[in-house]
mmCIF file of C-alpha atoms in Angstrom:
data_model
loop_
_atom_site.group_PDB
_atom_site.id
_atom_site.type_symbol
_atom_site.label_atom_id
_atom_site.label_comp_id
_atom_site.label_asym_id
_atom_site.label_seq_id
_atom_site.Cartn_x
_atom_site.Cartn_y
_atom_site.Cartn_z
ATOM 1 C CA MET A 23 -20.121 79.026 13.716
ATOM 2 C CA LEU A 24 -20.059 76.839 10.528
ATOM 3 C CA ARG A 25 -16.666 75.485 9.554
ATOM 4 C CA VAL A 26 -15.380 73.109 6.894
ATOM 5 C CA ARG A 27 -12.564 70.705 7.922
ATOM 6 C CA PRO A 28 -11.184 67.340 6.687
ATOM 7 C CA ILE A 29 -13.050 64.279 7.598
ATOM 8 C CA THR A 30 -11.857 62.158 10.627
ATOM 9 C CA THR A 31 -12.649 58.654 11.873
ATOM 10 C CA ARG A 32 -15.117 60.061 14.410
ATOM 11 C CA ASP A 33 -17.266 61.154 11.378
ATOM 12 C CA ASN A 34 -17.649 57.492 10.319
ATOM 13 C CA ASP A 35 -21.160 56.975 11.634
ATOM 14 C CA LEU A 36 -22.356 60.275 10.157
ATOM 15 C CA LEU A 37 -20.994 59.492 6.745
ATOM 16 C CA LYS A 38 -22.980 56.226 6.870
ATOM 17 C CA THR A 39 -26.052 58.133 7.607
ATOM 18 C CA ILE A 40 -25.408 60.533 4.721
ATOM 19 C CA ALA A 41 -24.910 57.601 2.433
ATOM 20 C CA ILE A 42 -28.444 56.362 3.288
ATOM 21 C CA GLU A 43 -30.099 59.746 3.349
ATOM 22 C CA SER A 44 -28.711 60.811 -0.072
ATOM 23 C CA GLY A 45 -30.581 57.958 -1.780
ATOM 24 C CA THR A 46 -30.355 56.506 -5.282
ATOM 25 C CA GLY A 47 -28.088 58.374 -7.817
ATOM 26 C CA PHE A 48 -25.578 59.808 -5.293
ATOM 27 C CA THR A 49 -22.955 57.270 -6.365
ATOM 28 C CA SER A 50 -19.870 58.838 -4.812
ATOM 29 C CA LEU A 51 -21.148 57.901 -1.316
ATOM 30 C CA PRO A 52 -22.732 54.418 -1.659
ATOM 31 C CA ASP A 53 -24.343 52.613 1.284
ATOM 32 C CA ASP A 54 -21.298 50.325 1.710
ATOM 33 C CA GLU A 55 -19.804 50.399 5.201
ATOM 34 C CA ALA A 56 -16.443 48.884 4.270
ATOM 35 C CA LEU A 57 -16.005 51.094 1.269
ATOM 36 C CA LEU A 58 -16.945 54.284 3.249
ATOM 37 C CA GLU A 59 -14.450 53.414 5.937
ATOM 38 C CA HIS A 60 -11.789 52.911 3.291
ATOM 39 C CA LYS A 61 -12.576 56.383 1.832
ATOM 40 C CA ILE A 62 -12.160 57.946 5.154
ATOM 41 C CA GLU A 63 -8.913 56.176 5.920
ATOM 42 C CA GLN A 64 -7.475 56.958 2.463
ATOM 43 C CA SER A 65 -8.389 60.619 2.790
ATOM 44 C CA ILE A 66 -6.699 61.039 6.209
ATOM 45 C CA SER A 67 -3.663 59.181 4.999
ATOM 46 C CA TYR A 68 -3.043 61.232 1.867
ATOM 47 C CA LEU A 69 -3.757 64.549 3.534
ATOM 48 C CA SER A 70 -1.118 63.815 6.151
ATOM 49 C CA ARG A 71 1.592 63.126 3.451
ATOM 50 C CA PRO A 72 3.744 65.701 1.815
ATOM 51 C CA ALA A 73 2.202 67.250 -1.305
ATOM 52 C CA GLU A 74 2.504 65.114 -4.460
ATOM 53 C CA GLY A 75 1.180 65.312 -8.002
ATOM 54 C CA PRO A 76 -2.374 64.212 -8.882
ATOM 55 C CA SER A 77 -3.251 60.721 -7.722
ATOM 56 C CA PRO A 78 -6.424 58.527 -7.609
ATOM 57 C CA VAL A 79 -7.439 59.600 -4.100
ATOM 58 C CA THR A 80 -10.448 61.440 -2.796
ATOM 59 C CA TYR A 81 -10.001 64.087 -0.095
ATOM 60 C CA LEU A 82 -13.198 64.216 2.007
ATOM 61 C CA PHE A 83 -14.335 67.301 4.058
ATOM 62 C CA VAL A 84 -17.208 67.915 6.412
ATOM 63 C CA LEU A 85 -19.251 70.975 7.458
ATOM 64 C CA GLU A 86 -19.563 71.325 11.223
ATOM 65 C CA GLU A 87 -21.141 73.596 13.781
ATOM 66 C CA THR A 88 -18.201 74.585 15.986
ATOM 67 C CA ASP A 89 -20.327 75.138 19.146
ATOM 68 C CA THR A 90 -21.823 71.684 19.077
ATOM 69 C CA GLY A 91 -19.429 69.639 16.859
ATOM 70 C CA GLU A 92 -22.610 68.474 14.920
ATOM 71 C CA VAL A 93 -21.688 67.550 11.257
ATOM 72 C CA LEU A 94 -24.225 68.994 8.757
ATOM 73 C CA GLY A 95 -22.775 67.813 5.381
ATOM 74 C CA THR A 96 -19.908 66.519 3.368
ATOM 75 C CA CYS A 97 -17.948 67.282 0.189
ATOM 76 C CA GLY A 98 -14.874 65.929 -1.600
ATOM 77 C CA ILE A 99 -12.255 66.388 -4.264
ATOM 78 C CA THR A 100 -10.849 63.524 -6.208
ATOM 79 C CA SER A 101 -7.260 64.367 -7.016
ATOM 80 C CA ALA A 102 -7.296 62.634 -10.460
ATOM 81 C CA VAL A 103 -9.874 60.320 -11.896
ATOM 82 C CA GLY A 104 -9.254 57.351 -14.209
ATOM 83 C CA LEU A 105 -5.669 56.591 -13.153
ATOM 84 C CA ASP A 106 -6.551 53.409 -11.343
ATOM 85 C CA ALA A 107 -9.477 52.360 -13.589
ATOM 86 C CA PRO A 108 -10.965 53.654 -16.891
ATOM 87 C CA TRP A 109 -13.273 56.685 -16.358
ATOM 88 C CA TYR A 110 -16.132 56.818 -18.827
ATOM 89 C CA HIS A 111 -18.428 59.298 -20.162
ATOM 90 C CA TYR A 112 -20.760 59.717 -23.138
ATOM 91 C CA HIS A 113 -19.852 62.522 -25.398
ATOM 92 C CA ILE A 114 -22.746 64.118 -27.316
ATOM 93 C CA GLY A 115 -21.764 64.471 -30.880
ATOM 94 C CA THR A 116 -23.230 64.796 -34.375
ATOM 95 C CA ILE A 117 -23.266 62.541 -37.306
ATOM 96 C CA VAL A 118 -24.492 63.722 -40.695
ATOM 97 C CA HIS A 119 -26.312 61.416 -43.248
ATOM 98 C CA ALA A 120 -26.714 63.158 -46.574
ATOM 99 C CA SER A 121 -27.364 62.169 -50.149
ATOM 100 C CA HIS A 122 -26.708 64.868 -52.836
ATOM 101 C CA GLN A 123 -28.442 62.674 -55.306
ATOM 102 C CA LEU A 124 -31.709 62.544 -53.373
ATOM 103 C CA GLY A 125 -31.320 65.932 -51.900
ATOM 104 C CA ILE A 126 -31.520 64.707 -48.288
ATOM 105 C CA TYR A 127 -29.453 66.072 -45.469
ATOM 106 C CA ASN A 128 -30.007 64.922 -41.811
ATOM 107 C CA GLU A 129 -27.960 65.717 -38.669
ATOM 108 C CA PHE A 130 -28.400 63.215 -35.875
ATOM 109 C CA ARG A 131 -27.053 63.697 -32.263
ATOM 110 C CA THR A 132 -25.174 60.676 -31.014
ATOM 111 C CA LEU A 133 -23.612 59.388 -27.861
ATOM 112 C CA TYR A 134 -19.923 58.194 -27.986
ATOM 113 C CA LEU A 135 -18.457 56.123 -25.144
ATOM 114 C CA CYS A 136 -15.077 57.879 -24.247
ATOM 115 C CA ASN A 137 -12.397 58.425 -21.643
ATOM 116 C CA ASP A 138 -11.809 62.067 -22.451
ATOM 117 C CA TYR A 139 -11.681 63.299 -18.834
ATOM 118 C CA THR A 140 -9.009 60.825 -17.637
ATOM 119 C CA GLY A 141 -6.635 62.475 -15.306
ATOM 120 C CA SER A 142 -8.931 65.342 -14.350
ATOM 121 C CA SER A 143 -9.517 66.352 -10.776
ATOM 122 C CA GLU A 144 -13.194 65.951 -9.706
ATOM 123 C CA LEU A 145 -15.464 67.769 -7.339
ATOM 124 C CA CYS A 146 -17.676 65.225 -5.670
ATOM 125 C CA SER A 147 -19.679 64.029 -2.688
ATOM 126 C CA LEU A 148 -21.365 67.303 -1.953
ATOM 127 C CA TYR A 149 -24.332 66.731 0.341
ATOM 128 C CA LEU A 150 -26.039 69.017 2.922
ATOM 129 C CA ARG A 151 -28.494 67.258 5.217
ATOM 130 C CA PRO A 152 -32.019 68.299 4.551
ATOM 131 C CA ALA A 153 -32.633 70.019 7.932
ATOM 132 C CA TYR A 154 -29.840 72.421 7.214
ATOM 133 C CA ARG A 155 -30.473 73.453 3.684
ATOM 134 C CA GLY A 156 -31.169 77.170 2.994
ATOM 135 C CA SER A 157 -28.845 78.271 5.768
ATOM 136 C CA GLY A 158 -25.927 79.163 3.497
ATOM 137 C CA GLY A 159 -23.997 76.092 4.593
ATOM 138 C CA GLY A 160 -24.178 74.574 1.082
ATOM 139 C CA GLY A 161 -22.344 77.489 -0.521
ATOM 140 C CA LEU A 162 -19.523 77.405 2.202
ATOM 141 C CA LEU A 163 -19.294 73.619 1.753
ATOM 142 C CA SER A 164 -18.940 73.848 -1.994
ATOM 143 C CA ARG A 165 -16.712 76.859 -2.160
ATOM 144 C CA ALA A 166 -14.290 75.841 0.470
ATOM 145 C CA ARG A 167 -12.880 73.238 -1.893
ATOM 146 C CA PHE A 168 -11.761 76.017 -4.177
ATOM 147 C CA LEU A 169 -9.553 77.635 -1.440
ATOM 148 C CA PHE A 170 -8.088 74.202 -0.632
ATOM 149 C CA MET A 171 -7.335 73.667 -4.315
ATOM 150 C CA ALA A 172 -5.886 77.145 -4.754
ATOM 151 C CA GLU A 173 -3.594 76.503 -1.757
ATOM 152 C CA HIS A 174 -2.494 73.128 -2.757
ATOM 153 C CA ARG A 175 -2.320 73.255 -6.591
ATOM 154 C CA GLN A 176 0.324 70.600 -6.884
ATOM 155 C CA ARG A 177 -2.192 67.989 -5.569
ATOM 156 C CA PHE A 178 -4.509 68.603 -8.563
ATOM 157 C CA ALA A 179 -4.755 68.414 -12.346
ATOM 158 C CA ASP A 180 -5.058 71.266 -14.824
ATOM 159 C CA ARG A 181 -8.762 70.485 -15.373
ATOM 160 C CA ILE A 182 -11.526 70.212 -12.930
ATOM 161 C CA ILE A 183 -14.735 68.335 -13.531
ATOM 162 C CA ALA A 184 -17.955 67.888 -11.579
ATOM 163 C CA GLU A 185 -20.497 65.137 -12.466
ATOM 164 C CA MET A 186 -23.960 66.379 -11.737
ATOM 165 C CA ARG A 187 -26.457 63.876 -10.278
ATOM 166 C CA GLY A 188 -28.924 62.830 -13.035
ATOM 167 C CA PHE A 189 -32.624 63.126 -12.960
ATOM 168 C CA THR A 190 -34.741 60.517 -11.349
ATOM 169 C CA ASP A 191 -38.518 60.359 -11.483
ATOM 170 C CA GLN A 192 -41.135 59.938 -8.651
ATOM 171 C CA HIS A 193 -40.474 56.181 -8.617
ATOM 172 C CA ASP A 194 -36.920 56.698 -7.948
ATOM 173 C CA SER A 195 -36.092 55.437 -11.433
ATOM 174 C CA ASN A 196 -34.099 56.998 -14.262
ATOM 175 C CA PRO A 197 -35.561 57.115 -17.669
ATOM 176 C CA PHE A 198 -32.228 57.167 -19.457
ATOM 177 C CA TRP A 199 -31.238 53.942 -17.736
ATOM 178 C CA GLU A 200 -34.576 52.355 -18.482
ATOM 179 C CA GLY A 201 -34.348 53.464 -22.128
ATOM 180 C CA LEU A 202 -30.783 52.368 -22.807
ATOM 181 C CA GLY A 203 -28.733 50.761 -20.051
ATOM 182 C CA GLN A 204 -31.291 48.285 -18.689
ATOM 183 C CA HIS A 205 -31.444 46.605 -22.147
ATOM 184 C CA PHE A 206 -27.821 45.435 -21.674
ATOM 185 C CA PHE A 207 -28.269 44.289 -18.049
ATOM 186 C CA SER A 208 -30.573 42.094 -16.040
ATOM 187 C CA MET A 209 -30.853 44.430 -13.045
ATOM 188 C CA HIS A 210 -32.946 47.364 -11.763
ATOM 189 C CA TYR A 211 -31.655 50.923 -11.696
ATOM 190 C CA GLN A 212 -31.154 50.925 -7.821
ATOM 191 C CA GLN A 213 -28.890 47.800 -8.224
ATOM 192 C CA ALA A 214 -26.911 49.238 -10.986
ATOM 193 C CA ASP A 215 -26.590 52.523 -8.983
ATOM 194 C CA PHE A 216 -25.086 50.570 -6.043
ATOM 195 C CA LEU A 217 -22.544 48.739 -8.237
ATOM 196 C CA THR A 218 -21.573 52.029 -9.801
ATOM 197 C CA GLY A 219 -21.091 53.650 -6.397
ATOM 198 C CA SER A 220 -19.139 50.682 -5.063
ATOM 199 C CA GLY A 221 -16.459 51.259 -7.700
ATOM 200 C CA ASN A 222 -17.899 48.980 -10.411
ATOM 201 C CA LYS A 223 -18.486 51.646 -13.056
ATOM 202 C CA VAL A 224 -16.049 49.761 -15.290
ATOM 203 C CA VAL A 225 -18.307 46.659 -15.187
ATOM 204 C CA ILE A 226 -21.164 48.889 -16.335
ATOM 205 C CA ALA A 227 -19.102 50.391 -19.186
ATOM 206 C CA GLU A 228 -17.890 46.859 -20.278
ATOM 207 C CA LEU A 229 -21.468 45.826 -20.881
ATOM 208 C CA MET A 230 -22.527 49.027 -22.576
ATOM 209 C CA PRO A 231 -22.568 49.251 -26.458
ATOM 210 C CA LYS A 232 -19.210 50.415 -27.899
ATOM 211 C CA HIS A 233 -20.718 51.909 -31.053
ATOM 212 C CA PRO A 234 -22.250 55.436 -31.352
ATOM 213 C CA ILE A 235 -25.838 55.489 -30.099
ATOM 214 C CA TYR A 236 -28.383 57.576 -32.168
ATOM 215 C CA ILE A 237 -30.200 59.707 -29.548
ATOM 216 C CA HIS A 238 -33.342 60.004 -31.752
ATOM 217 C CA LEU A 239 -33.848 56.153 -31.487
ATOM 218 C CA LEU A 240 -34.048 56.261 -27.687
ATOM 219 C CA PRO A 241 -37.566 56.567 -26.008
ATOM 220 C CA PRO A 242 -38.669 60.287 -25.761
ATOM 221 C CA GLU A 243 -38.508 60.025 -21.938
ATOM 222 C CA ALA A 244 -34.816 59.023 -22.125
ATOM 223 C CA GLN A 245 -33.976 61.809 -24.640
ATOM 224 C CA ALA A 246 -35.634 64.533 -22.515
ATOM 225 C CA ILE A 247 -33.367 63.921 -19.433
ATOM 226 C CA ILE A 248 -30.074 63.779 -21.220
ATOM 227 C CA GLY A 249 -27.979 66.568 -19.512
ATOM 228 C CA ARG A 250 -30.698 67.236 -16.896
ATOM 229 C CA VAL A 251 -29.751 67.398 -13.282
ATOM 230 C CA HIS A 252 -31.617 66.131 -10.147
ATOM 231 C CA PRO A 253 -33.740 68.734 -8.511
ATOM 232 C CA ASN A 254 -31.632 68.498 -5.333
ATOM 233 C CA THR A 255 -28.474 69.180 -7.367
ATOM 234 C CA GLU A 256 -29.722 72.239 -9.181
ATOM 235 C CA PRO A 257 -28.402 74.751 -6.632
ATOM 236 C CA ALA A 258 -24.908 73.141 -6.695
ATOM 237 C CA CYS A 259 -25.075 73.210 -10.476
ATOM 238 C CA ARG A 260 -25.895 76.895 -10.504
ATOM 239 C CA LEU A 261 -23.099 77.717 -8.081
ATOM 240 C CA LEU A 262 -20.470 75.946 -10.204
ATOM 241 C CA GLN A 263 -21.679 77.733 -13.317
ATOM 242 C CA THR A 264 -21.334 81.051 -11.589
ATOM 243 C CA GLN A 265 -17.740 79.953 -10.784
ATOM 244 C CA GLY A 266 -16.943 79.450 -14.390
ATOM 245 C CA PHE A 267 -17.822 75.743 -15.050
ATOM 246 C CA ARG A 268 -19.481 74.921 -18.239
ATOM 247 C CA PHE A 269 -21.110 72.008 -19.860
ATOM 248 C CA GLU A 270 -19.000 70.512 -22.670
ATOM 249 C CA ASN A 271 -21.385 67.901 -23.975
ATOM 250 C CA TYR A 272 -20.354 65.072 -21.705
ATOM 251 C CA VAL A 273 -22.850 63.126 -19.711
ATOM 252 C CA ASP A 274 -22.718 60.230 -17.328
ATOM 253 C CA ILE A 275 -23.073 56.807 -18.928
ATOM 254 C CA PHE A 276 -25.362 55.774 -16.154
ATOM 255 C CA ASP A 277 -27.905 58.478 -15.478
ATOM 256 C CA ALA A 278 -27.095 61.002 -18.308
ATOM 257 C CA GLY A 279 -26.416 63.683 -15.750
ATOM 258 C CA PRO A 280 -24.305 66.513 -17.147
ATOM 259 C CA THR A 281 -20.536 66.814 -16.366
ATOM 260 C CA LEU A 282 -19.311 70.451 -15.883
ATOM 261 C CA ALA A 283 -15.685 71.377 -16.475
ATOM 262 C CA ALA A 284 -13.206 74.255 -15.980
ATOM 263 C CA ARG A 285 -9.505 74.929 -15.845
ATOM 264 C CA PRO A 286 -8.256 76.006 -12.374
ATOM 265 C CA ASP A 287 -7.506 79.524 -13.518
ATOM 266 C CA GLU A 288 -10.947 79.819 -14.874
ATOM 267 C CA VAL A 289 -12.713 79.218 -11.568
ATOM 268 C CA ASP A 290 -13.560 82.494 -9.993
ATOM 269 C CA ALA A 291 -12.793 81.660 -6.409
ATOM 270 C CA ILE A 292 -9.417 79.993 -7.248
ATOM 271 C CA ARG A 293 -8.352 82.786 -9.629
ATOM 272 C CA ARG A 294 -9.212 85.691 -7.231
ATOM 273 C CA SER A 295 -8.100 84.062 -3.901
ATOM 274 C CA ARG A 296 -4.944 85.396 -2.252
ATOM 275 C CA ARG A 297 -2.725 84.888 0.757
ATOM 276 C CA VAL A 298 -2.443 87.495 3.431
ATOM 277 C CA GLU A 299 -1.146 87.701 7.040
ATOM 278 C CA ALA A 300 -3.598 87.183 9.900
ATOM 279 C CA VAL A 301 -3.581 89.665 12.662
ATOM 280 C CA VAL A 302 -5.625 88.640 15.712
ATOM 281 C CA ASP A 303 -7.571 91.627 17.118
ATOM 282 C CA PRO A 304 -10.574 91.669 19.319
ATOM 283 C CA THR A 305 -11.999 94.751 17.582
ATOM 284 C CA PRO A 306 -15.121 93.799 15.700
ATOM 285 C CA ALA A 307 -15.245 94.203 11.922
ATOM 286 C CA PRO A 308 -16.608 97.630 10.787
ATOM 287 C CA GLU A 309 -20.132 97.942 9.509
ATOM 288 C CA ASP A 310 -18.895 98.260 5.899
ATOM 289 C CA ALA A 311 -16.941 94.946 6.102
ATOM 290 C CA ARG A 312 -17.674 92.452 3.362
ATOM 291 C CA SER A 313 -18.324 88.655 3.398
ATOM 292 C CA TYR A 314 -15.228 86.636 2.690
ATOM 293 C CA LEU A 315 -14.401 82.953 2.536
ATOM 294 C CA VAL A 316 -11.203 82.514 4.612
ATOM 295 C CA SER A 317 -9.117 79.351 5.358
ATOM 296 C CA ASN A 318 -5.780 78.499 6.877
ATOM 297 C CA THR A 319 -3.073 77.100 4.618
ATOM 298 C CA GLY A 320 -2.993 73.536 6.122
ATOM 299 C CA SER A 321 -3.857 70.244 4.478
ATOM 300 C CA SER A 322 -4.670 67.649 7.194
ATOM 301 C CA ASP A 323 -5.549 70.521 9.491
ATOM 302 C CA PHE A 324 -7.390 72.619 6.839
ATOM 303 C CA ARG A 325 -10.068 74.889 8.228
ATOM 304 C CA CYS A 326 -12.389 77.202 6.316
ATOM 305 C CA ILE A 327 -15.104 79.634 7.425
ATOM 306 C CA GLN A 328 -17.178 82.518 6.129
ATOM 307 C CA ALA A 329 -16.733 85.901 7.883
ATOM 308 C CA ARG A 330 -17.201 89.697 7.437
ATOM 309 C CA LEU A 331 -13.748 91.098 6.964
ATOM 310 C CA GLN A 332 -11.882 94.133 5.771
ATOM 311 C CA PRO A 333 -8.466 93.045 4.511
ATOM 312 C CA THR A 334 -5.712 95.234 3.155
ATOM 313 C CA LEU A 335 -3.389 94.117 0.370
ATOM 314 C CA THR A 336 -1.144 92.178 2.813
ATOM 315 C CA ARG A 337 -2.982 91.763 6.101
ATOM 316 C CA VAL A 338 -6.444 90.924 7.546
ATOM 317 C CA ARG A 339 -7.696 91.458 11.135
ATOM 318 C CA VAL A 340 -9.536 88.522 12.679
ATOM 319 C CA THR A 341 -11.190 88.263 16.034
ATOM 320 C CA PRO A 342 -9.997 85.623 18.537
ATOM 321 C CA GLU A 343 -13.179 83.714 17.861
ATOM 322 C CA LEU A 344 -12.361 83.502 14.102
ATOM 323 C CA ALA A 345 -8.799 82.671 14.873
ATOM 324 C CA ASN A 346 -9.907 79.800 17.023
ATOM 325 C CA ALA A 347 -12.182 78.474 14.306
ATOM 326 C CA LEU A 348 -9.241 78.658 11.800
ATOM 327 C CA GLU A 349 -6.831 77.325 14.381
ATOM 328 C CA ILE A 350 -4.308 80.084 13.630
ATOM 329 C CA ASN A 351 -2.247 82.638 15.523
ATOM 330 C CA SER A 352 -1.176 86.264 14.728
ATOM 331 C CA GLY A 353 1.295 86.186 11.863
ATOM 332 C CA ASP A 354 0.064 83.021 10.289
ATOM 333 C CA PRO A 355 -0.889 83.192 6.589
ATOM 334 C CA VAL A 356 -4.552 82.742 5.515
ATOM 335 C CA ARG A 357 -6.173 82.464 2.091
ATOM 336 C CA LEU A 358 -9.319 84.503 1.374
ATOM 337 C CA VAL A 359 -11.672 85.429 -1.388
ATOM 338 C CA SER A 360 -14.652 87.732 -1.377
ATOM 339 C CA LEU A 361 -18.006 86.193 -1.762
ATOM 340 C CA PRO A 362 -20.725 87.316 -4.346
ATOM 341 C CA GLY A 363 -21.883 90.851 -3.632
ATOM 342 C CA ALA A 364 -18.370 91.918 -2.472
ATOM 343 C CA THR A 365 -16.408 94.070 -4.835
ATOM 344 C CA THR A 366 -12.895 93.330 -3.719
ATOM 345 C CA ALA A 367 -10.923 90.140 -3.493
#
């Protein structure tokens, strides 16, 4: 059975492997052993503390196969970005140049360096290892975060963002960086990518131009990928859009990947999820049972699975196998939400 749980120190080596596998552009998990160890330790520490308000910490989770203990992927939620260092984006805006006397009117798209998403919670670090893609694990890994956020709202901000990985070409290069960023630095895309993932995005921003950038002056290749996602990120982008996330004309200053945003109550799985009482019963679910995402209500011991269930308004029957995966007993509360295709919450 596939299950999402918080990361632990025993996942250290696996996270290093994922950091290498994910490649250029996956900046939230850089190939930096010391930084990855710090991220794991910080996640474990903050999840074990009483709930507080939003803070600059990233909660990390993994997807595991309960029968073997094998870890198939990872995901994360940053409680609040930009509280420990400035958080930069480019906002796509419009400047009008017009002359009534000459009868000329032109609108130009521009990029403005800004900190508009400061304090937002961020979905990050979603990665499913290639051998396990197409199995449904990616959807569980991504959506499980919404049940955690619904259950622990006080840990998160009133706006959620997700930076989508930007496009890279067959040479593992980014045309936006080549057309803009590299003119202000003496380094290749991969080196700048590593600096960004290692927490030096502020250094990148400090060297970027502070004035509006006219998009039409950039090379056509750079213009074409503004707001375009990496092919490997397209499924995650589509899932977030079905959940209520939208593009608000903000892109990454580094690779021009789009940032999606939503308020918590606009996120479908958060809005529709509800608490019910679990009743452990060996009776299998009936044939007309629907697919649900279900989790316990813990933080450091959070567990989330997908199962066919038939809940009432106040209770849900779960088999001993499901109860063991969720690490719950009869009478414990669980949080659940129906998956696409189901007609009830």
